[in-house]
Amino acid sequence: METFWPLFFVCLGEIFELKAELNSDKKEKKKEAVKKVIASMTVGKDVSALFPDVVNCMQTDNLELKKLVYLYLMNYAKSQPDMAIMAVNTFVKDCEDPNPLIRALAVRTMGCIRVDKITEYLCEPLRKCLKDEDPYVRKTAAVCVAKLHDINAQLVEDQGFLDTLKDLISDSNPMVVANAVAALSEIAESHPNSNLLDLNPQTINKLLTALNECTEWGQIFILDCLANYTPRDDRESQSICERVTPRLSHANSAVVLSAVKVLMKFMEMLPKDLDYYGTLLKKLAPPLVTLLSAEPELQYVALRNINLIVQRRPEILKHEMKVFFVKYNDPIYVKLEKLDIMIRLASQANIAQVLAELKEYATEVDVDFVRKAVRAIGRCAIKVEQSAERCVSTLLDLIQTKVNYVVQEAIVVIKDIFRKYPNKYESVIATLCENLDSLDEPEARAAMIWIVGEYAERIDNADELLESFLEGFHDESTQVQLQLLTAIVKLFLKKPTETQELVQQVLSLATQDSDNPDLRDRGYIYWRLLSTDPVAAKEVVLAEKPLISEETDLIEPTLLEELICHIGTLASVYHKPPSAFVEGSRGVQHKRLPGSAGSGESVESPDTGSAAGVSDAPPAVIPSQGDLLGDLLNLDLTPPATTGPPPPATSGMQLGAMDLLGGGLDSLLGGDLGGSSAMGAGFGAPPAAPAASFSAPVSGGLDDLFDLGGGVGMPMGAYSPPKTVWLPAMKGKGLEISGTFARRAGVIQMEMTLTNKAMSVMTDFAIQFNRNSFGLAPAGPLQVLTPLSPNQSIEVTLPLNTVGPVMKMDPLNNLQVAVKNNIDVFYFSCQYPISMLFVEDGKMERQVFLATWKDISNDNEAQFQIKDCHLSSDAASNKLQGSNIFTIAKRTVDGQDMLYQSTKLSNGIWVLAELRVQTGNPTFTVCLKCRAPEVSQCVFQSYEAVLKN
Amino acid sequence: MINSLFLISHSGDIFLEKHWKSVISRSVCDYFLEAKEKAGDPENVAPVLQTPHHYLISIYRGKLFFLSVTQTEVPPLFVIEFLHRVADTFQDYFGDCSEVVIKENTVTVYELLEEMLDNGFPLATESNVLKEMIRPPTILRSVVNTLTGGSNVGGTLPTGQLSNVPWRRAGVKYTNNEAYFDVIEEIDAILDKSGTTVFAEIQGVVEACVKLTGMPDLTLSFMNPRLLDDVSFHPCVRFKRWESERVLSFIPPDGNFRLMSYHVSSQNLVAIPVYVKQNISFLETGSCGRLDITIGPKQTMGKSVENLTVTIPMPKSVLSVNLTATQGTYTFDLTTKVVLWDVGKLNPQKLPNLRGSISIQTGSPKPEENPSINIGLQIQQLAISGLKVSRLDMYGEKYKPFKGVKYVTKAGKFQVRT
């Protein structure tokens, strides 16, 4: 039930009392009773029970009583439709009343009762009233058509009311014309394509005549309607302008602004050399200024519109800068708008004044306003070149105040000034650096980091400064992290010698320790760039940046044109086209300014500000922080929130990066493996420098302590290093993985301990390897069948095979692994002992051994020493055999045992070895010969590991 | 067009609603209340708000929010102007526009709102017309009505509604025919530290009180109409004659009305009636500061400056002030931190001075902002722009009316920076 107020119950006694009074035969008592009923109604009491009694009072010649009953009816008819019918007869009768006021009131009230049964009865009286002899009745009836249309549009069309309404535009009475226009405009809004307001020179003339004589509100409706008309030529345009101009002196600001709209639009058609054109321009300024002395709410709407007008025709208000100076007690929403317009009007002529004002504002109380004022100074510097120096010194003055938010804003805008005027103001960098510690807002930090990176060669301690930011890398916002990454890469490219460590650190932080896809992507891109082609990296990262120009937020010209056509409307306040916010099926026509007269071209620009803006390319805009970095790289970074497989990329560089992440992720998520291996083509040599960060800790002396089971129980078994932590819980969102590799009974196994150190249960584990040197791949899925509860650990053994895709890694035994669970995907890398790959049938025939030994050139021979090994040659031989290194022959020369050994890798590579053991000397010498000498280092490591354990 | 109106107290209590089309739930006001909460100061609530299905356009008058809801694209200025007109009408009818008064008169308020808007289109907003249809409540009338059974609501068609002069009703009769005009000028100015004018302009209005019998046709002419290049007129003024002859020709509404408002822009030199010598400083170490203000006459055209007041909103960290005024009295509001010095009449021989110390909360840093000094003043019998009425002629009626013109200059937003 729709009522005015939340319902209160009225006590029954009160209802009875009112009922009695309503049925009293004394007129005065009746009226007082109805008043009491209305009063109860307005404070939310439910008096609908009195419906029949109140309706009975309707038949009266007392106008006040009638009006009160109507108020009641309008409120309750909807909830009591059956009883509302009782009123119909009186309505119909009243529509015939000799008093025009009663006729109008009846038709007006009927239109407000949104009950179908009443609406049916409305048509006949309405038709009569539309043709009533009294204009007061006609104008009321015109509005009633709009009401009826809102309730039942079809009915209005079927009954032909629209045509009658159109006829009223030619009515002799101006108020009737105005109301007919208003009603038609409202109806037209829900019928965007109907040609309801068919404007032709005759109707325009009628409207212009009515304009002078109707009320202020009527003038608004007529002016808004006129604005939709497109004159045939410049002469018609001028004559309309002439007749509309007097409205600029109206006391009602809405009339003024609607008149401004008509003039701004029709002016487009006037030739610019016409005297009248200049006169008109001059006439527009004073009324706009006057709007600013009205109430603040009116000022706000006026300012939003002036903002548009100034962009389209800056010449109108170019001498009126001072009226936009901010007053101490302006509401904040007025202050901010004024500031915006001040910057739009700033020019070489008035910049001194503007700067003095802005500096004044920077000491105001309101923080938002102060910030915007500081920003405004920066925008002035970019807009008016001659003022840049003064702006910079003003900003430096402000930085000296040490007011925290002022300093931060100043640094943000100085960054833009650097971009606009390169190599001009860098001398202030030292001052900026002094304030490094006080910056706590991401935007300011990012700006400062950008400056340090960009001018690294001029800042002696750039590396120290950047390093200081790096400490809390993970606590920074993405904006700062990205900027820091780029800045350090810039620094590295400029001063490669001292900053290698720093760049490695940031790349590893960005690629391995971060879960932000943007950051990781960019980290990998830099990494790959640096490792494959540092020259190219330099060209990309340190490329010349396009200069920024003009203002940050000029409205795009076509939108501006459309908005100019909507001056005075909500669109002009939001600075959005109506299509962007008008609801649903409502009429949305894109309005365009009419073309200039005289020439065939639609846009011609004899004056500076207007049409020039349309034909020119849109001015460059200072990109936001994120965009800026994108620009620097000239790369289209993949959107951060992509969940599906990444789109096919074309550049090799991206391919590599995608393979590492996308491809792996793909197959993890059940995508096809074939696709990912095909993409691998672009993957080049692994990066040299940063790879260090990938290396897992090599097993050390502590191993013995942990390797109890292996050491005692299976002395002859293959050597397996103790477990090390591969994925710390911090980087795995609570998932810790430690593990090792083993070869048991000819099967390579990855043995892992998964520990849940998070607060929630982990499920859905899966694992995937990146391509590696020996084609290691899981032989089956990761068997974690039960969910892993918090603080629970589970041992998993994953059998591996060596039939996976191959790619040479550095170091050779490096393995990149992705583990997925319900929370995320984690990446880590580990190194496996190459002895895992030594196969059981690695014992070579003696002859073959001899022949092969001779056959392999001495270039492929590598010699290593193993120190502190207290084993006899036999014991060593035994140990090595457990790891599938087979002794083929042994000879002793001068107390030195020479063991000739062979071993075969899973991919068929043979390695031949000569192990020299001198009794009493703990230092062994290993001499390795292999057709693929790259493996020698790894094999030696295995020798060492096996012999020492 | 305007769909609904909600009246909301400054504490956020919705105490009246009126719908001209279908009913819109008052929950729509939540968006507004949220914005109000965010803005802090009620004066800082943005007047145009967008919600998913409605647009909210509001004004803040007399500690009340008038919030209108629309569903279609509508000129916001039209709505704001209308809302101000509603507030003006309440003021006119009830002598005040406050929550208490509106609650006391809900039935009349409803009658008025119903009469002012039809389906969201303004119907009758002229005070003259409204008063013919709904009489304002007075004690006397309600007594008379009870005795005679008379009505509050006019029974005839308001004559102004459709005539060419909708602002005037027919058949006006007075025994004393009189026409008075007040030329009121307000100086809006910003002066900088050194006393240089940063910005100054004059907002002028001509308020009229015309009580003339019949249908008089008046012509008001000025000695120096060239001063007026930026004017807004009451609809009764014939614009053509202003354009061609620079005179105001009009058939006046009955009673009080604003004939014209004008604006003398900063392009022309605006006389500044007083100068302010001031020094407000805070010690770097905090905890105290000094204040010293002297006011003297500047360009007063030989007239005396009266009702001089000085308002200084102090920084929030100021605890108290200890000042001595050579003339008038001063107060310091502990909650708003505003120093108000009521000086009175400016004596050019002995300039008023206010000086003393300011104490600041211990431990708080030196205030970052500079307080601004706001001046209030009044000068009788002077229009500071120099505007002068030369004569008033009446046509169309035979009698001789009493005529009079009064001038007054006031400080508007008159601000001195420190």
GROMACS .gro file of C-alpha atoms in nm, chain B residues 38-181:
model
  144
  987LYS     CA    1   3.034   1.218   0.415
  988ALA     CA    2   3.027   1.592   0.363
  989GLY     CA    3   3.032   1.668   0.734
  990ASP     CA    4   2.915   2.025   0.720
  991PRO     CA    5   2.555   2.036   0.584
  992GLU     CA    6   2.651   2.327   0.363
  993ASN     CA    7   2.899   2.110   0.180
  994VAL     CA    8   2.651   1.853   0.049
  995ALA     CA    9   2.665   1.858  -0.330
  996PRO     CA   10   2.332   1.979  -0.469
  997VAL     CA   11   2.301   1.725  -0.749
  998LEU     CA   12   2.335   1.356  -0.672
  999GLN     CA   13   2.284   1.054  -0.889
 1000THR     CA   14   2.140   0.725  -0.767
 1001PRO     CA   15   2.079   0.413  -0.973
 1002HIS     CA   16   1.723   0.509  -1.065
 1003HIS     CA   17   1.669   0.867  -0.955
 1004TYR     CA   18   1.837   1.203  -0.948
 1005LEU     CA   19   1.839   1.392  -0.621
 1006ILE     CA   20   1.853   1.769  -0.635
 1007SER     CA   21   1.863   1.955  -0.308
 1008ILE     CA   22   1.904   2.293  -0.146
 1009TYR     CA   23   1.992   2.381   0.211
 1010ARG     CA   24   1.787   2.665   0.354
 1011GLY     CA   25   1.728   2.764   0.715
 1012LYS     CA   26   1.879   2.442   0.852
 1013LEU     CA   27   1.648   2.237   0.630
 1014PHE     CA   28   1.719   2.031   0.325
 1015PHE     CA   29   1.466   2.053   0.047
 1016LEU     CA   30   1.529   1.738  -0.150
 1017SER     CA   31   1.354   1.676  -0.478
 1018VAL     CA   32   1.358   1.350  -0.666
 1019THR     CA   33   1.330   1.327  -1.043
 1020GLN     CA   34   1.334   1.030  -1.274
 1021THR     CA   35   1.393   1.197  -1.605
 1022GLU     CA   36   1.645   1.436  -1.747
 1023VAL     CA   37   1.544   1.775  -1.612
 1024PRO     CA   38   1.722   2.110  -1.593
 1025PRO     CA   39   1.870   2.110  -1.242
 1026LEU     CA   40   1.860   2.489  -1.221
 1027PHE     CA   41   1.488   2.475  -1.281
 1028VAL     CA   42   1.450   2.241  -0.986
 1029ILE     CA   43   1.681   2.441  -0.761
 1030GLU     CA   44   1.505   2.767  -0.849
 1031PHE     CA   45   1.174   2.602  -0.776
 1032LEU     CA   46   1.291   2.468  -0.441
 1033HIS     CA   47   1.408   2.813  -0.340
 1034ARG     CA   48   1.069   2.943  -0.444
 1035VAL     CA   49   0.904   2.686  -0.217
 1036ALA     CA   50   1.124   2.797   0.070
 1037ASP     CA   51   1.046   3.163  -0.008
 1038THR     CA   52   0.675   3.085  -0.006
 1039PHE     CA   53   0.693   2.914   0.334
 1040GLN     CA   54   0.886   3.213   0.464
 1041ASP     CA   55   0.626   3.443   0.319
 1042TYR     CA   56   0.329   3.249   0.457
 1043PHE     CA   57   0.453   3.150   0.799
 1044GLY     CA   58   0.712   3.422   0.865
 1045ASP     CA   59   0.973   3.154   0.908
 1046CYS     CA   60   1.093   2.847   0.724
 1047SER     CA   61   1.174   2.600   0.998
 1048GLU     CA   62   1.086   2.246   1.087
 1049VAL     CA   63   0.861   2.356   1.374
 1050VAL     CA   64   0.660   2.601   1.165
 1051ILE     CA   65   0.618   2.357   0.877
 1052LYS     CA   66   0.502   2.082   1.111
 1053GLU     CA   67   0.251   2.321   1.266
 1054ASN     CA   68   0.105   2.404   0.928
 1055THR     CA   69   0.115   2.074   0.744
 1056VAL     CA   70  -0.229   2.112   0.589
 1057THR     CA   71  -0.152   2.455   0.448
 1058VAL     CA   72   0.187   2.327   0.335
 1059TYR     CA   73   0.017   2.046   0.146
 1060GLU     CA   74  -0.234   2.283  -0.009
 1061LEU     CA   75   0.049   2.510  -0.118
 1062LEU     CA   76   0.262   2.233  -0.263
 1063GLU     CA   77  -0.040   2.098  -0.449
 1064GLU     CA   78  -0.103   2.440  -0.594
 1065MET     CA   79   0.259   2.513  -0.685
 1066LEU     CA   80   0.321   2.203  -0.891
 1067ASP     CA   81   0.103   1.988  -1.113
 1068ASN     CA   82   0.249   1.664  -1.241
 1069GLY     CA   83   0.589   1.814  -1.171
 1070PHE     CA   84   0.522   2.128  -1.375
 1071PRO     CA   85   0.513   2.458  -1.187
 1072LEU     CA   86   0.158   2.587  -1.168
 1073ALA     CA   87   0.139   2.893  -0.949
 1074THR     CA   88   0.455   3.019  -0.785
 1075GLU     CA   89   0.385   3.391  -0.767
 1076SER     CA   90   0.317   3.489  -0.411
 1077ASN     CA   91   0.031   3.719  -0.522
 1078VAL     CA   92  -0.147   3.442  -0.705
 1079LEU     CA   93  -0.099   3.188  -0.430
 1080LYS     CA   94  -0.233   3.424  -0.168
 1081GLU     CA   95  -0.548   3.470  -0.368
 1082MET     CA   96  -0.608   3.097  -0.362
 1083ILE     CA   97  -0.475   3.000  -0.021
 1084ARG     CA   98  -0.480   3.271   0.238
 1085PRO     CA   99  -0.190   3.278   0.481
 1086PRO     CA  100  -0.283   3.174   0.833
 1087THR     CA  101  -0.319   3.461   1.076
 1088ILE     CA  102  -0.477   3.460   1.416
 1089LEU     CA  103  -0.718   3.731   1.313
 1090ARG     CA  104  -0.834   3.546   1.003
 1091SER     CA  105  -0.898   3.219   1.178
 1092VAL     CA  106  -1.112   3.408   1.430
 1093VAL     CA  107  -1.302   3.582   1.151
 1094ASN     CA  108  -1.341   3.257   0.959
 1095THR     CA  109  -1.492   3.079   1.254
 1096LEU     CA  110  -1.738   3.359   1.309
 1097THR     CA  111  -1.846   3.402   0.948
 1098GLY     CA  112  -1.787   3.055   0.816
 1099GLY     CA  113  -1.546   3.207   0.566
 1100SER     CA  114  -1.281   3.002   0.394
 1101ASN     CA  115  -0.908   2.999   0.366
 1102VAL     CA  116  -0.924   2.923  -0.002
 1103GLY     CA  117  -1.028   3.173  -0.265
 1104GLY     CA  118  -1.334   3.073  -0.454
 1105THR     CA  119  -1.265   3.254  -0.775
 1106LEU     CA  120  -1.012   3.206  -1.047
 1107PRO     CA  121  -0.704   3.402  -0.953
 1108THR     CA  122  -0.714   3.692  -1.191
 1109GLY     CA  123  -0.342   3.700  -1.237
 1110GLN     CA  124  -0.322   3.342  -1.361
 1111LEU     CA  125  -0.394   3.411  -1.724
 1112SER     CA  126  -0.372   3.781  -1.780
 1113ASN     CA  127  -0.075   3.940  -1.950
 1114VAL     CA  128   0.033   4.063  -1.610
 1115PRO     CA  129   0.019   3.741  -1.411
 1116TRP     CA  130   0.205   3.904  -1.124
 1117ARG     CA  131  -0.070   4.155  -1.049
 1118ARG     CA  132  -0.426   4.096  -0.942
 1119ALA     CA  133  -0.708   4.319  -1.057
 1120GLY     CA  134  -0.906   4.551  -0.838
 1121VAL     CA  135  -0.638   4.654  -0.593
 1122LYS     CA  136  -0.744   4.941  -0.371
 1123TYR     CA  137  -0.552   5.157  -0.125
 1124THR     CA  138  -0.637   5.470   0.062
 1125ASN     CA  139  -0.272   5.571   0.090
 1126ASN     CA  140  -0.102   5.515  -0.243
 1127GLU     CA  141   0.271   5.473  -0.199
 1128ALA     CA  142   0.574   5.340  -0.386
 1129TYR     CA  143   0.907   5.294  -0.207
 1130PHE     CA  144   1.231   5.169  -0.355
   0.00000   0.00000   0.00000
